[in-house]
Short mmCIF file of N, CA, C and O and ligand atoms in Angstrom, two decimals:
data_model
loop_
_atom_site.label_atom_id
_atom_site.label_comp_id
_atom_site.label_asym_id
_atom_site.label_seq_id
_atom_site.Cartn_x
_atom_site.Cartn_y
_atom_site.Cartn_z
N UNK I 1 4.75 6.76 -10.94
CA UNK I 1 4.00 6.22 -9.70
C UNK I 1 5.08 4.76 -9.02
O UNK I 1 4.99 4.34 -9.58
N UNK I 2 5.40 5.33 -7.85
CA UNK I 2 6.37 4.08 -7.04
C UNK I 2 5.35 3.76 -6.06
O UNK I 2 4.85 4.51 -4.87
N UNK I 3 5.04 2.25 -5.74
CA UNK I 3 4.40 1.71 -4.80
C UNK I 3 5.20 0.76 -3.89
O UNK I 3 5.91 -0.16 -5.01
N UNK I 4 5.57 0.60 -2.59
CA UNK I 4 6.18 -0.31 -1.90
C UNK I 4 5.07 -1.20 -1.53
O UNK I 4 4.13 -0.96 -0.95
N UNK I 5 5.13 -2.43 -2.03
CA UNK I 5 4.19 -3.45 -1.58
C UNK I 5 4.93 -4.52 -0.42
O UNK I 5 6.22 -4.85 -0.95
N UNK I 6 4.56 -4.39 1.10
CA UNK I 6 5.22 -5.24 1.85
C UNK I 6 4.15 -6.36 2.25
O UNK I 6 3.32 -6.24 2.71
N UNK I 7 4.78 -7.44 2.38
CA UNK I 7 4.25 -8.63 2.78
C UNK I 7 5.17 -8.96 4.01
O UNK I 7 6.36 -9.39 3.99
N UNK I 8 4.31 -9.26 5.30
CA UNK I 8 5.51 -9.42 6.66
C UNK I 8 5.15 -10.82 7.18
O UNK I 8 5.32 -11.88 5.89
N UNK I 9 5.31 -11.19 8.08
CA UNK I 9 5.62 -12.63 8.60
C UNK I 9 5.06 -13.67 8.04
O UNK I 9 3.77 -13.41 8.34
N UNK I 10 5.77 -14.63 7.64
CA UNK I 10 4.81 -15.80 7.25
C UNK I 10 4.38 -15.68 6.16
O UNK I 10 3.91 -16.86 5.54
N UNK I 11 4.02 -14.11 5.31
CA UNK I 11 3.56 -14.49 4.19
C UNK I 11 4.51 -15.20 3.05
O UNK I 11 3.96 -15.18 1.63
N UNK I 12 5.84 -15.45 3.39
CA UNK I 12 6.64 -16.19 2.31
C UNK I 12 6.10 -17.42 2.29
O UNK I 12 6.31 -18.50 1.29
N UNK I 13 5.03 -18.18 3.24
CA UNK I 13 4.68 -19.36 2.98
C UNK I 13 3.19 -19.70 2.26
O UNK I 13 2.73 -20.73 2.19
N UNK I 14 2.96 -18.72 1.56
CA UNK I 14 1.92 -18.49 1.04
C UNK I 14 2.01 -19.50 -0.02
O UNK I 14 2.75 -19.64 -1.07
N UNK I 15 0.72 -20.58 -0.45
CA UNK I 15 1.03 -21.48 -1.36
C UNK I 15 0.72 -22.73 -0.71
O UNK I 15 0.03 -23.47 -1.21
N UNK I 16 1.33 -22.92 0.42
CA UNK I 16 1.30 -24.08 1.01
C UNK I 16 0.79 -23.90 2.64
O UNK I 16 0.26 -25.13 3.41
N UNK I 17 0.59 -22.79 2.83
CA UNK I 17 0.26 -22.44 4.49
C UNK I 17 -1.04 -22.44 4.30
O UNK I 17 -1.68 -21.83 3.62
N UNK I 18 -1.99 -23.02 5.32
CA UNK I 18 -3.34 -23.09 5.50
C UNK I 18 -4.09 -22.72 4.04
O UNK I 18 -4.57 -21.32 4.47
N UNK I 19 -4.08 -23.55 3.05
CA UNK I 19 -4.46 -23.30 1.65
C UNK I 19 -6.24 -22.75 1.80
O UNK I 19 -6.72 -22.31 1.32
N UNK I 20 -6.52 -23.53 2.80
CA UNK I 20 -8.33 -22.91 2.80
C UNK I 20 -8.16 -21.77 3.03
O UNK I 20 -9.48 -21.38 2.62
N UNK I 21 -7.58 -21.28 4.14
CA UNK I 21 -7.82 -19.90 4.29
C UNK I 21 -7.20 -18.85 3.31
O UNK I 21 -7.53 -17.97 2.83
N UNK I 22 -6.07 -19.18 2.92
CA UNK I 22 -4.82 -18.28 1.83
C UNK I 22 -5.14 -18.47 0.63
O UNK I 22 -4.52 -18.16 -0.37
N UNK I 23 -5.46 -20.06 0.24
CA UNK I 23 -5.34 -19.96 -1.00
C UNK I 23 -4.04 -20.67 -1.32
O UNK I 23 -3.10 -21.02 -0.64
N UNK I 24 -3.86 -21.25 -2.75
CA UNK I 24 -2.66 -22.08 -3.37
C UNK I 24 -1.55 -20.97 -3.84
O UNK I 24 -0.46 -21.46 -4.51
N UNK I 25 -1.95 -19.65 -3.94
CA UNK I 25 -1.12 -18.90 -4.95
C UNK I 25 0.25 -18.25 -4.00
O UNK I 25 0.03 -18.38 -2.84
N UNK I 26 0.94 -18.21 -4.55
CA UNK I 26 2.17 -17.81 -3.58
C UNK I 26 2.43 -16.30 -4.04
O UNK I 26 2.00 -15.60 -4.89
N UNK I 27 3.36 -15.87 -3.27
CA UNK I 27 3.90 -14.18 -3.51
C UNK I 27 4.28 -13.99 -4.96
O UNK I 27 3.95 -12.98 -5.50
N UNK I 28 5.07 -14.79 -5.65
CA UNK I 28 5.63 -14.95 -6.96
C UNK I 28 4.04 -14.91 -7.79
O UNK I 28 4.19 -13.95 -8.75
N UNK I 29 2.82 -15.70 -7.28
CA UNK I 29 1.93 -15.46 -8.18
C UNK I 29 1.17 -14.03 -8.11
O UNK I 29 0.99 -13.41 -9.08
N UNK I 30 1.41 -13.31 -7.12
CA UNK I 30 0.96 -12.27 -6.70
C UNK I 30 1.70 -11.04 -7.58
O UNK I 30 1.07 -10.33 -8.21
N UNK I 31 3.10 -11.27 -7.38
CA UNK I 31 3.93 -10.27 -8.26
C UNK I 31 3.45 -10.61 -9.76
O UNK I 31 3.13 -9.30 -10.73
N UNK I 32 3.55 -11.97 -10.09
CA UNK I 32 2.89 -11.83 -11.54
C UNK I 32 1.85 -11.52 -12.03
O UNK I 32 1.45 -10.38 -13.18
N UNK I 33 1.00 -11.64 -11.17
CA UNK I 33 -0.24 -10.82 -11.20
C UNK I 33 -0.40 -9.31 -11.30
O UNK I 33 -0.94 -8.92 -12.32
N UNK I 34 0.26 -8.75 -10.91
CA UNK I 34 0.22 -7.27 -10.71
C UNK I 34 1.32 -6.86 -11.78
O UNK I 34 0.71 -5.75 -12.62
N UNK I 35 2.39 -7.34 -11.87
CA UNK I 35 3.10 -6.85 -13.42
C UNK I 35 2.33 -6.70 -14.30
O UNK I 35 2.25 -6.17 -15.52
N UNK I 36 1.15 -8.12 -14.58
CA UNK I 36 0.88 -8.47 -15.98
C UNK I 36 -0.56 -7.47 -16.07
O UNK I 36 -0.92 -7.67 -17.14
N UNK I 37 -0.87 -6.65 -15.16
CA UNK I 37 -1.82 -5.85 -15.26
C UNK I 37 -1.37 -4.61 -15.96
O UNK I 37 -2.16 -3.91 -16.63
N UNK I 38 0.07 -4.53 -16.17
CA UNK I 38 0.66 -2.91 -17.13
C UNK I 38 0.27 -1.85 -16.44
O UNK I 38 -0.16 -1.13 -17.35
N UNK I 39 -0.17 -1.89 -14.97
CA UNK I 39 -0.31 -0.41 -14.38
C UNK I 39 0.94 0.46 -14.54
O UNK I 39 2.38 -0.45 -14.87
N UNK I 40 0.66 1.63 -14.83
CA UNK I 40 2.01 2.13 -14.91
C UNK I 40 2.48 2.76 -13.66
O UNK I 40 2.60 3.91 -13.15
N UNK I 41 2.97 1.57 -13.10
CA UNK I 41 3.43 1.58 -11.79
C UNK I 41 5.07 1.30 -11.44
O UNK I 41 5.06 0.19 -12.05
N UNK I 42 5.86 1.50 -10.98
CA UNK I 42 7.26 0.85 -10.42
C UNK I 42 6.71 0.46 -8.95
O UNK I 42 6.84 0.92 -8.26
N UNK I 43 6.63 -0.81 -8.80
CA UNK I 43 6.67 -1.63 -7.97
C UNK I 43 7.81 -1.89 -7.05
O UNK I 43 8.85 -2.33 -7.71
N UNK I 44 8.00 -2.04 -5.84
CA UNK I 44 8.87 -2.77 -5.19
C UNK I 44 8.34 -3.65 -4.15
O UNK I 44 7.62 -3.19 -3.43
N UNK I 45 8.16 -5.12 -4.35
CA UNK I 45 7.70 -5.99 -3.85
C UNK I 45 9.04 -6.29 -2.69
O UNK I 45 10.08 -6.90 -2.86
N UNK I 46 8.50 -6.38 -1.60
CA UNK I 46 9.24 -6.76 -0.40
C UNK I 46 8.52 -7.69 0.79
O UNK I 46 7.44 -7.49 1.03
N UNK I 47 9.68 -8.86 1.13
CA UNK I 47 8.74 -9.60 1.96
C UNK I 47 9.54 -10.05 3.22
O UNK I 47 10.83 -9.98 2.84
N UNK I 48 9.65 -9.82 4.26
CA UNK I 48 10.58 -10.26 5.53
C UNK I 48 9.32 -11.02 6.71
O UNK I 48 8.27 -10.22 6.87
N UNK I 49 10.60 -11.81 7.50
CA UNK I 49 9.70 -12.16 8.51
C UNK I 49 10.13 -11.29 9.95
O UNK I 49 9.68 -11.57 11.00
N UNK I 50 10.99 -10.55 9.29
CA UNK I 50 11.70 -9.78 10.67
C UNK I 50 11.15 -8.24 10.79
O UNK I 50 10.92 -7.36 9.71
N UNK I 51 10.46 -8.09 12.06
CA UNK I 51 9.94 -7.05 12.28
C UNK I 51 11.08 -5.56 12.40
O UNK I 51 10.68 -4.80 11.44
N UNK I 52 12.48 -6.16 12.53
CA UNK I 52 13.45 -4.99 12.53
C UNK I 52 13.67 -4.54 10.81
O UNK I 52 13.45 -3.41 10.59
N UNK I 53 13.87 -5.43 10.27
CA UNK I 53 13.86 -5.49 8.64
C UNK I 53 12.86 -4.65 8.18
O UNK I 53 12.79 -3.81 7.37
N UNK I 54 11.65 -4.89 8.44
CA UNK I 54 10.30 -4.08 7.77
C UNK I 54 10.61 -2.91 8.44
O UNK I 54 10.45 -1.86 7.45
N UNK I 55 10.67 -2.40 9.52
CA UNK I 55 10.78 -0.98 10.09
C UNK I 55 11.73 -0.41 9.28
O UNK I 55 12.18 0.84 8.83
N UNK I 56 13.04 -1.06 9.02
CA UNK I 56 14.25 -0.34 8.16
C UNK I 56 13.95 -0.19 6.63
O UNK I 56 14.03 0.83 6.34
N UNK I 57 12.96 -1.15 6.25
CA UNK I 57 12.10 -0.77 4.55
C UNK I 57 11.76 0.23 4.75
O UNK I 57 11.68 1.13 4.07
N UNK I 58 10.70 0.71 5.78
CA UNK I 58 9.94 1.68 5.56
C UNK I 58 10.88 2.90 5.86
O UNK I 58 10.28 3.95 5.52
N UNK I 59 11.84 2.82 7.05
CA UNK I 59 12.18 4.09 6.89
C UNK I 59 13.28 4.77 5.61
O UNK I 59 13.45 5.91 5.55
N UNK I 60 13.56 3.85 4.85
CA UNK I 60 13.99 3.99 3.49
C UNK I 60 13.11 4.94 2.80
O UNK I 60 13.50 6.07 1.94
N UNK I 61 11.99 5.23 3.21
CA UNK I 61 11.03 6.20 2.52
C UNK I 61 11.35 7.74 2.79
O UNK I 61 10.88 8.70 2.03
N UNK I 62 12.05 7.72 3.51
CA UNK I 62 12.34 9.21 3.92
C UNK I 62 13.50 9.85 3.12
O UNK I 62 13.35 10.69 2.96
N UNK I 63 14.59 8.76 2.93
CA UNK I 63 15.32 9.50 1.78
C UNK I 63 14.95 8.92 0.03
O UNK I 63 15.20 9.91 -0.75
N UNK I 64 14.36 8.02 0.08
CA UNK I 64 13.60 7.84 -1.49
C UNK I 64 12.49 7.50 -1.25
O UNK I 64 11.98 6.49 -1.11
N UNK I 65 11.56 8.64 -1.49
CA UNK I 65 10.01 8.40 -1.31
C UNK I 65 9.29 7.39 -2.19
O UNK I 65 9.78 7.49 -2.96
N UNK I 66 8.42 6.88 -1.46
CA UNK I 66 7.25 6.13 -2.59
C UNK I 66 6.22 6.87 -2.50
O UNK I 66 5.66 7.71 -1.79
N UNK I 67 5.13 6.44 -3.56
CA UNK I 67 4.02 7.57 -3.71
C UNK I 67 2.93 7.08 -2.66
O UNK I 67 2.30 7.53 -1.77
N UNK I 68 3.14 5.52 -2.53
CA UNK I 68 2.19 4.59 -1.59
C UNK I 68 2.66 3.70 -1.24
O UNK I 68 3.56 2.81 -1.66
N UNK I 69 2.10 3.10 0.02
CA UNK I 69 2.47 1.44 0.31
C UNK I 69 1.42 0.82 0.48
O UNK I 69 -0.01 1.10 0.59
N UNK I 70 1.40 -0.54 0.10
CA UNK I 70 0.05 -1.71 0.40
C UNK I 70 0.99 -2.65 1.01
O UNK I 70 2.02 -3.33 0.80
N UNK I 71 0.58 -2.64 2.55
CA UNK I 71 1.17 -3.34 3.29
C UNK I 71 -0.01 -4.49 3.89
O UNK I 71 -0.77 -4.25 4.52
N UNK I 72 0.49 -5.54 4.35
CA UNK I 72 0.14 -6.54 4.91
C UNK I 72 1.30 -7.19 6.08
O UNK I 72 2.38 -8.07 5.45
N UNK I 73 0.87 -6.93 6.87
CA UNK I 73 1.95 -7.02 7.95
C UNK I 73 1.73 -8.48 9.03
O UNK I 73 2.59 -8.90 9.50
N UNK I 74 0.73 -9.36 8.17
CA UNK I 74 0.37 -10.69 8.72
C UNK I 74 0.53 -10.03 10.38
O UNK I 74 -0.21 -9.67 10.89
N UNK I 75 0.76 -11.40 11.14
CA UNK I 75 0.43 -11.35 12.53
C UNK I 75 1.37 -9.79 13.10
O UNK I 75 0.37 -9.74 14.34
N UNK I 76 2.13 -9.11 12.70
CA UNK I 76 2.84 -8.25 13.37
C UNK I 76 1.69 -6.98 13.26
O UNK I 76 1.47 -6.01 13.71
N UNK I 77 0.73 -7.29 12.54
CA UNK I 77 -0.96 -6.21 12.24
C UNK I 77 -1.26 -6.42 13.68
O UNK I 77 -1.72 -4.93 14.08
N UNK I 78 -1.33 -7.19 14.45
CA UNK I 78 -1.93 -7.19 15.70
C UNK I 78 -1.15 -7.09 16.91
O UNK I 78 -1.56 -6.61 17.99
N UNK I 79 -0.06 -6.71 16.56
CA UNK I 79 1.04 -6.87 17.75
C UNK I 79 1.97 -5.16 17.65
O UNK I 79 2.55 -5.03 18.66
N UNK I 80 2.44 -5.40 16.60
CA UNK I 80 3.43 -4.24 16.37
C UNK I 80 3.23 -2.55 16.55
O UNK I 80 3.02 -1.96 15.56
N UNK I 81 3.58 -2.23 17.56
CA UNK I 81 3.65 -0.78 17.73
C UNK I 81 4.90 -0.21 17.11
O UNK I 81 4.93 1.09 16.78
N UNK I 82 5.92 -0.96 17.04
CA UNK I 82 7.34 -0.56 16.60
C UNK I 82 6.88 -0.33 14.97
O UNK I 82 7.73 0.79 14.36
N UNK I 83 6.08 -1.22 13.96
CA UNK I 83 6.25 -0.75 12.88
C UNK I 83 5.33 0.10 12.56
O UNK I 83 5.31 1.13 11.78
N UNK I 84 4.52 0.35 13.69
CA UNK I 84 3.58 1.69 13.24
C UNK I 84 3.97 2.84 13.49
O UNK I 84 3.93 3.65 12.65
N UNK I 85 4.81 2.90 14.40
CA UNK I 85 5.66 4.13 14.89
C UNK I 85 6.72 4.18 13.79
O UNK I 85 7.06 5.43 13.64
N UNK I 86 7.21 3.12 13.23
CA UNK I 86 8.22 3.34 11.56
C UNK I 86 7.00 4.27 10.67
O UNK I 86 7.76 5.12 10.21
N UNK I 87 5.97 3.82 10.60
CA UNK I 87 5.51 4.64 9.58
C UNK I 87 5.07 5.80 9.96
O UNK I 87 5.21 6.76 9.00
N UNK I 88 4.56 6.01 10.92
CA UNK I 88 4.12 7.26 11.47
C UNK I 88 5.66 8.42 11.50
O UNK I 88 5.51 9.57 10.86
N UNK I 89 6.56 7.59 11.94
CA UNK I 89 7.85 8.71 11.34
C UNK I 89 8.24 9.08 10.31
O UNK I 89 8.96 10.36 10.02
N UNK I 90 8.09 8.47 9.27
CA UNK I 90 8.15 8.60 7.86
C UNK I 90 7.03 9.02 7.30
O UNK I 90 7.27 9.14 6.17
N UNK I 91 5.78 9.16 7.49
CA UNK I 91 4.32 9.51 7.01
C UNK I 91 4.27 8.99 5.57
O UNK I 91 4.17 9.79 4.95
N UNK I 92 4.60 7.66 5.34
CA UNK I 92 4.30 7.09 4.20
C UNK I 92 2.53 6.58 4.13
O UNK I 92 2.06 6.50 5.06
N UNK I 93 2.04 7.12 2.99
CA UNK I 93 0.62 6.89 2.76
C UNK I 93 0.41 5.43 2.46
O UNK I 93 0.96 5.21 1.68
N UNK I 94 -0.64 4.59 3.08
CA UNK I 94 -0.60 3.44 2.65
C UNK I 94 -2.11 2.95 2.99
O UNK I 94 -2.97 3.17 3.89
N UNK I 95 -1.77 1.51 2.26
CA UNK I 95 -3.23 0.82 2.21
C UNK I 95 -2.89 -0.54 3.24
O UNK I 95 -1.85 -1.12 3.13
N UNK I 96 -3.87 -0.93 4.12
CA UNK I 96 -3.61 -2.28 4.76
C UNK I 96 -4.53 -3.29 4.24
O UNK I 96 -5.75 -2.96 3.71
N UNK I 97 -4.01 -4.38 3.79
CA UNK I 97 -4.52 -5.31 2.89
C UNK I 97 -4.56 -6.76 4.08
O UNK I 97 -3.52 -6.80 4.44
N UNK I 98 -5.57 -7.48 3.93
CA UNK I 98 -5.36 -8.94 4.73
C UNK I 98 -5.92 -9.65 3.57
O UNK I 98 -7.26 -9.49 3.16
N UNK I 99 -5.79 -10.79 3.45
CA UNK I 99 -6.03 -11.98 2.41
C UNK I 99 -7.30 -12.27 2.83
O UNK I 99 -8.19 -12.46 2.10
N UNK I 100 -7.45 -12.85 4.05
CA UNK I 100 -8.51 -13.23 4.60
C UNK I 100 -9.27 -12.27 5.55
O UNK I 100 -8.64 -11.00 5.75
N UNK I 101 -10.72 -12.35 5.99
CA UNK I 101 -11.19 -11.66 6.73
C UNK I 101 -10.94 -11.55 8.04
O UNK I 101 -11.47 -12.41 8.92
N UNK I 102 -9.89 -10.90 8.56
CA UNK I 102 -9.79 -10.89 10.18
C UNK I 102 -10.79 -10.61 10.81
O UNK I 102 -10.80 -11.26 12.27
N UNK I 103 -11.75 -10.10 10.21
CA UNK I 103 -12.87 -9.53 11.54
C UNK I 103 -13.72 -10.92 11.64
O UNK I 103 -14.83 -10.94 12.79
N UNK I 104 -13.84 -11.95 10.65
CA UNK I 104 -14.62 -13.05 10.96
C UNK I 104 -13.69 -14.58 11.73
O UNK I 104 -14.31 -15.31 11.67
N UNK I 105 -12.59 -13.93 12.07
CA UNK I 105 -11.77 -14.88 12.60
C UNK I 105 -11.55 -14.66 14.21
O UNK I 105 -12.39 -13.81 14.99
N UNK I 106 -10.63 -15.15 14.75
CA UNK I 106 -10.20 -15.36 16.30
C UNK I 106 -10.26 -13.42 16.53
O UNK I 106 -9.90 -12.57 16.08
N UNK I 107 -10.81 -13.38 17.97
CA UNK I 107 -10.76 -12.04 18.54
C UNK I 107 -9.49 -11.20 18.31
O UNK I 107 -9.19 -10.00 18.18
N UNK I 108 -8.47 -11.78 18.54
CA UNK I 108 -6.90 -11.01 18.47
C UNK I 108 -6.60 -10.58 17.32
O UNK I 108 -5.96 -9.71 17.03
N UNK I 109 -7.39 -11.02 16.24
CA UNK I 109 -7.08 -10.59 14.95
C UNK I 109 -7.72 -9.60 14.56
O UNK I 109 -7.82 -8.76 13.46
N UNK I 110 -9.05 -9.19 15.53
CA UNK I 110 -9.60 -8.11 15.00
C UNK I 110 -9.03 -6.64 15.37
O UNK I 110 -9.34 -5.71 15.34
N UNK I 111 -7.87 -6.53 16.49
CA UNK I 111 -7.22 -5.52 16.86
C UNK I 111 -5.91 -5.13 15.44
O UNK I 111 -5.35 -5.94 14.97
N UNK I 112 -6.32 -4.04 14.97
CA UNK I 112 -5.01 -3.43 14.11
C UNK I 112 -4.33 -2.46 14.41
O UNK I 112 -5.18 -1.80 14.94
N UNK I 113 -3.15 -2.55 14.58
CA UNK I 113 -2.52 -1.29 14.98
C UNK I 113 -2.14 -0.35 13.81
O UNK I 113 -1.59 0.70 13.86
N UNK I 114 -2.73 -0.69 12.65
CA UNK I 114 -2.96 -0.01 11.36
C UNK I 114 -4.08 0.66 10.55
O UNK I 114 -3.71 1.53 10.03
N UNK I 115 -5.30 0.24 11.01
CA UNK I 115 -6.32 0.33 10.31
C UNK I 115 -6.94 1.92 10.76
O UNK I 115 -7.21 2.69 10.19
N UNK I 116 -6.40 2.77 11.83
CA UNK I 116 -6.59 4.26 12.07
C UNK I 116 -5.68 4.88 11.41
O UNK I 116 -5.84 6.30 11.32
N UNK I 117 -4.38 4.34 10.65
CA UNK I 117 -3.65 5.26 10.21
C UNK I 117 -3.58 4.97 8.80
O UNK I 117 -2.68 5.75 8.19
N UNK I 118 -4.33 4.07 8.25
CA UNK I 118 -4.09 3.73 6.81
C UNK I 118 -4.99 4.43 5.87
O UNK I 118 -5.92 5.08 6.59
N UNK I 119 -4.66 4.93 4.85
CA UNK I 119 -5.71 5.47 3.76
C UNK I 119 -7.06 4.67 3.96
O UNK I 119 -8.48 4.88 4.09
N UNK I 120 -7.22 3.48 4.13
CA UNK I 120 -8.00 2.34 4.16
C UNK I 120 -7.50 1.05 4.02
O UNK I 120 -6.47 0.58 3.97
N UNK I 121 -8.55 -0.25 4.64
CA UNK I 121 -8.02 -1.63 4.71
C UNK I 121 -9.26 -2.18 3.90
O UNK I 121 -10.17 -1.94 3.86
N UNK I 122 -8.64 -3.15 3.45
CA UNK I 122 -9.15 -4.25 2.59
C UNK I 122 -8.69 -5.58 2.98
O UNK I 122 -7.87 -5.97 2.98
N UNK I 123 -10.04 -6.21 3.24
CA UNK I 123 -9.93 -7.82 3.83
C UNK I 123 -10.83 -8.44 3.22
O UNK I 123 -11.77 -8.36 3.00
N UNK I 124 -10.09 -10.06 3.30
CA UNK I 124 -11.16 -10.62 2.84
C UNK I 124 -11.41 -11.04 1.12
O UNK I 124 -12.14 -12.04 0.93
N UNK I 125 -10.36 -10.65 0.70
CA UNK I 125 -10.83 -10.75 -1.03
C UNK I 125 -9.50 -11.32 -1.58
O UNK I 125 -9.13 -11.39 -2.63
N UNK I 126 -8.69 -11.64 -0.55
CA UNK I 126 -7.49 -12.59 -1.15
C UNK I 126 -6.58 -11.93 -1.75
O UNK I 126 -6.43 -10.84 -1.20
N UNK I 127 -5.99 -12.15 -3.21
CA UNK I 127 -4.95 -11.31 -3.70
C UNK I 127 -5.95 -10.12 -4.58
O UNK I 127 -5.04 -9.23 -4.97
N UNK I 128 -6.90 -9.87 -4.60
CA UNK I 128 -7.78 -9.00 -4.92
C UNK I 128 -7.44 -8.08 -4.33
O UNK I 128 -7.48 -6.78 -4.84
N UNK I 129 -7.36 -8.06 -3.20
CA UNK I 129 -7.51 -6.91 -2.10
C UNK I 129 -5.97 -5.99 -2.39
O UNK I 129 -6.11 -4.65 -2.50
N UNK I 130 -4.86 -6.75 -3.18
CA UNK I 130 -3.73 -5.90 -3.28
C UNK I 130 -4.05 -4.89 -4.78
O UNK I 130 -3.59 -3.98 -5.04
N UNK I 131 -4.74 -5.76 -5.56
CA UNK I 131 -5.50 -5.17 -6.79
C UNK I 131 -6.43 -4.09 -6.33
O UNK I 131 -6.09 -2.91 -7.29
N UNK I 132 -7.07 -4.22 -5.80
CA UNK I 132 -8.14 -2.93 -5.56
C UNK I 132 -7.46 -1.88 -5.13
O UNK I 132 -7.76 -0.81 -5.23
N UNK I 133 -6.42 -2.05 -4.15
CA UNK I 133 -5.59 -0.99 -3.82
C UNK I 133 -4.81 -0.29 -4.71
O UNK I 133 -4.79 0.94 -4.88
N UNK I 134 -4.16 -1.08 -5.76
CA UNK I 134 -3.29 -0.56 -6.78
C UNK I 134 -4.66 0.47 -7.60
O UNK I 134 -4.17 1.64 -7.77
N UNK I 135 -5.80 0.06 -7.80
CA UNK I 135 -6.80 0.44 -8.55
C UNK I 135 -7.15 1.86 -7.82
O UNK I 135 -7.57 2.93 -8.92
N UNK I 136 -7.25 1.90 -6.81
CA UNK I 136 -7.75 3.03 -5.98
C UNK I 136 -6.71 3.85 -5.91
O UNK I 136 -7.17 4.97 -6.26
N UNK I 137 -5.45 3.52 -6.14
CA UNK I 137 -4.43 4.76 -6.03
C UNK I 137 -4.62 5.19 -7.24
O UNK I 137 -4.44 6.74 -7.63
N UNK I 138 -4.70 4.24 -8.39
CA UNK I 138 -4.47 4.73 -10.07
C UNK I 138 -5.69 5.74 -10.30
O UNK I 138 -5.61 6.47 -11.05
N UNK I 139 -7.17 5.60 -9.60
CA UNK I 139 -8.31 6.42 -9.67
C UNK I 139 -8.16 7.58 -8.70
O UNK I 139 -8.73 8.61 -9.23
N UNK I 140 -7.18 7.57 -7.65
CA UNK I 140 -7.13 8.97 -7.07
C UNK I 140 -7.70 8.56 -5.59
O UNK I 140 -8.91 7.87 -5.30
N UNK I 141 -7.17 8.85 -4.52
CA UNK I 141 -7.74 8.27 -3.05
C UNK I 141 -8.74 9.01 -2.51
O UNK I 141 -9.33 8.63 -1.59
N UNK I 142 -8.75 10.58 -3.23
CA UNK I 142 -9.78 11.07 -2.58
C UNK I 142 -11.45 11.34 -3.29
O UNK I 142 -11.51 11.15 -4.65
N UNK I 143 -12.41 11.00 -2.48
CA UNK I 143 -13.46 10.72 -3.02
C UNK I 143 -13.83 9.31 -3.98
O UNK I 143 -12.81 8.42 -3.22
N UNK I 144 -14.82 9.35 -4.61
CA UNK I 144 -14.64 8.12 -5.27
C UNK I 144 -14.85 7.96 -6.92
O UNK I 144 -14.99 7.57 -7.84
C1 DQA K 201 -3.19 -12.03 7.32
C2 DQA K 201 -4.29 -12.15 8.71
C3 DQA K 201 -3.21 -11.98 9.85
O1 DQA K 201 -4.21 -12.27 11.12
C4 DQA K 201 -2.41 -13.37 10.18
O2 DQA K 201 -1.65 -13.49 11.08
C5 DQA K 201 -1.94 -13.65 8.81
C6 DQA K 201 -2.17 -12.92 7.31
C7 DQA K 201 -3.93 -11.99 6.22
O3 DQA K 201 -3.14 -11.45 4.82
O4 DQA K 201 -5.31 -12.65 6.04
O5 DQA K 201 -0.23 -13.79 8.56
O6 DQA K 201 -2.61 -10.80 7.44
#
């Protein structure tokens, strides 16, 4: 099982960025946590602040496919038709994750360019959301 985890723009700042909202944990903590679960999964952890680099990372699925993606595109969630089109062009199956509950925040965060093409969206559960996505993948995505 190969899973691509993408964290997008500004998520490299986790740990020091708006800690009341996003907590004190860093992306390295997320990685350590997922690896410590000893899932039978080959994770590819990727972070970039660049829309272009994220588009190109998603394109790699065409040549070397992943089984699933778990994606948090940060603010690009609410703006990026380019990342949406990249996903549609390679047909990667994915979960959308947000650390914070975007629906309890500003109106501009209520629009996602990804929720209608995702298997599902998990919002508001901090880093647990990434874990829930992996566990759902392991359990099987059809039915419960
Ligand atoms: C976020 C929510 C986005 O609205 C915001 O721009 C982020 C983080 C989250 O994980 O809660 O950068 O994706």
